Amino acid sequence: MAINTGAALLDAIVLAVVAQEEHGTYGYKITQEVRAVLDLSESTLYPVLRRLQKDGCLTVRDEAFNGRNRRYYEVTAAGRARLAQARAEWDAYARKIDKLFKGELT
């Protein structure tokens, strides 16, 4: 079964992956980590990263790596706050769905 991942959920997933790295991480690694749990192409990821940067949730820096630039993304304080809100909303949503699946709705 495929679950539709809307923009807000995808933003939260990307923020969660980037937040795991204290000094930031780069696009290819983010794609690989997200792909471990859902199907995501790089062409989908980069607009998400740009949107999160525009929203002030990520900072970006370029560093030389093997003779070329690698762009690193790091979560800002605003990004951490947005991620915390998304986690709280996800937890509440998941509890409701779990109750529905178990027939425990009141």
Short mmCIF file of C-alpha atoms in Angstrom, two decimals:
data_model
loop_
_atom_site.label_atom_id
_atom_site.label_comp_id
_atom_site.label_asym_id
_atom_site.label_seq_id
_atom_site.Cartn_x
_atom_site.Cartn_y
_atom_site.Cartn_z
CA MET A 1 0.00 0.00 0.00
CA ALA A 2 1.33 3.41 -0.92
CA ILE A 3 0.62 6.30 1.42
CA ASN A 4 0.44 9.75 -0.15
CA THR A 5 3.12 12.04 1.23
CA GLY A 6 1.91 15.61 1.03
CA ALA A 7 4.22 18.62 1.05
CA ALA A 8 3.94 19.21 4.81
CA LEU A 9 4.81 15.62 5.66
CA LEU A 10 7.66 15.56 3.15
CA ASP A 11 9.02 18.80 4.64
CA ALA A 12 8.92 17.23 8.11
CA ILE A 13 10.62 14.05 6.90
CA VAL A 14 13.44 16.03 5.28
CA LEU A 15 13.83 18.21 8.38
CA ALA A 16 14.03 15.08 10.54
CA VAL A 17 16.78 13.60 8.36
CA VAL A 18 18.80 16.83 8.24
CA ALA A 19 18.36 17.41 11.99
CA GLN A 20 20.10 14.10 12.73
CA GLU A 21 23.41 15.59 11.53
CA GLU A 22 24.87 18.16 13.91
CA HIS A 23 26.90 19.90 11.20
CA GLY A 24 24.50 19.41 8.32
CA THR A 25 24.30 16.95 5.47
CA TYR A 26 24.15 16.98 1.69
CA GLY A 27 21.43 16.25 -0.84
CA TYR A 28 22.48 12.81 -2.03
CA LYS A 29 22.77 11.50 1.54
CA ILE A 30 19.37 12.99 2.42
CA THR A 31 17.85 11.26 -0.61
CA GLN A 32 19.34 7.90 0.38
CA GLU A 33 18.10 8.15 3.96
CA VAL A 34 14.58 9.14 2.93
CA ARG A 35 14.54 6.36 0.31
CA ALA A 36 15.08 3.87 3.12
CA VAL A 37 11.46 4.48 4.13
CA LEU A 38 9.71 5.87 1.05
CA ASP A 39 10.20 6.32 -2.66
CA LEU A 40 11.75 9.74 -3.33
CA SER A 41 13.62 11.05 -6.34
CA GLU A 42 16.26 13.74 -6.26
CA SER A 43 14.02 15.82 -8.52
CA THR A 44 11.45 15.79 -5.71
CA LEU A 45 13.96 16.43 -2.94
CA TYR A 46 15.65 19.57 -4.22
CA PRO A 47 12.47 21.68 -4.44
CA VAL A 48 11.72 20.63 -0.85
CA LEU A 49 15.19 21.72 0.24
CA ARG A 50 14.80 25.07 -1.55
CA ARG A 51 11.37 25.62 0.02
CA LEU A 52 12.70 24.84 3.51
CA GLN A 53 15.62 27.21 2.92
CA LYS A 54 13.27 29.95 1.71
CA ASP A 55 11.09 29.42 4.80
CA GLY A 56 14.13 29.89 7.07
CA CYS A 57 14.15 26.27 8.23
CA LEU A 58 17.50 25.39 6.65
CA THR A 59 20.79 27.14 6.06
CA VAL A 60 23.00 26.20 3.15
CA ARG A 61 26.76 26.23 2.69
CA ASP A 62 29.02 24.95 -0.05
CA GLU A 63 32.20 23.04 0.74
CA ALA A 64 34.83 21.62 -1.58
CA PHE A 65 34.77 17.83 -1.81
CA ASN A 66 36.99 15.82 -4.18
CA GLY A 67 37.54 18.80 -6.43
CA ARG A 68 33.93 19.93 -6.62
CA ASN A 69 31.44 21.73 -4.43
CA ARG A 70 29.05 19.85 -2.17
CA ARG A 71 26.08 21.75 -0.78
CA TYR A 72 25.37 21.11 2.90
CA TYR A 73 22.03 21.78 4.58
CA GLU A 74 21.66 22.46 8.29
CA VAL A 75 18.49 22.92 10.36
CA THR A 76 17.92 26.36 11.91
CA ALA A 77 16.12 27.12 15.16
CA ALA A 78 12.97 27.84 13.12
CA GLY A 79 13.41 24.46 11.41
CA ARG A 80 13.73 22.69 14.74
CA ALA A 81 10.56 24.38 15.98
CA ARG A 82 8.72 23.37 12.82
CA LEU A 83 9.98 19.81 13.18
CA ALA A 84 8.84 19.68 16.82
CA GLN A 85 5.37 20.85 15.78
CA ALA A 86 5.26 18.28 12.97
CA ARG A 87 6.31 15.50 15.35
CA ALA A 88 3.56 16.44 17.81
CA GLU A 89 0.96 16.52 15.03
CA TRP A 90 2.21 13.21 13.64
CA ASP A 91 2.07 11.54 17.07
CA ALA A 92 -1.53 12.68 17.58
CA TYR A 93 -2.50 11.55 14.06
CA ALA A 94 -0.78 8.18 14.41
CA ARG A 95 -2.52 7.51 17.75
CA LYS A 96 -5.93 8.21 16.17
CA ILE A 97 -5.24 5.98 13.17
CA ASP A 98 -3.92 3.23 15.45
CA LYS A 99 -7.12 3.38 17.52
CA LEU A 100 -9.17 3.16 14.33
CA PHE A 101 -7.25 0.12 13.12
CA LYS A 102 -7.65 -1.59 16.50
CA GLY A 103 -11.39 -0.78 16.70
CA GLU A 104 -10.88 1.33 19.81
CA LEU A 105 -12.71 4.49 18.72
CA THR A 106 -15.11 5.88 21.29
#
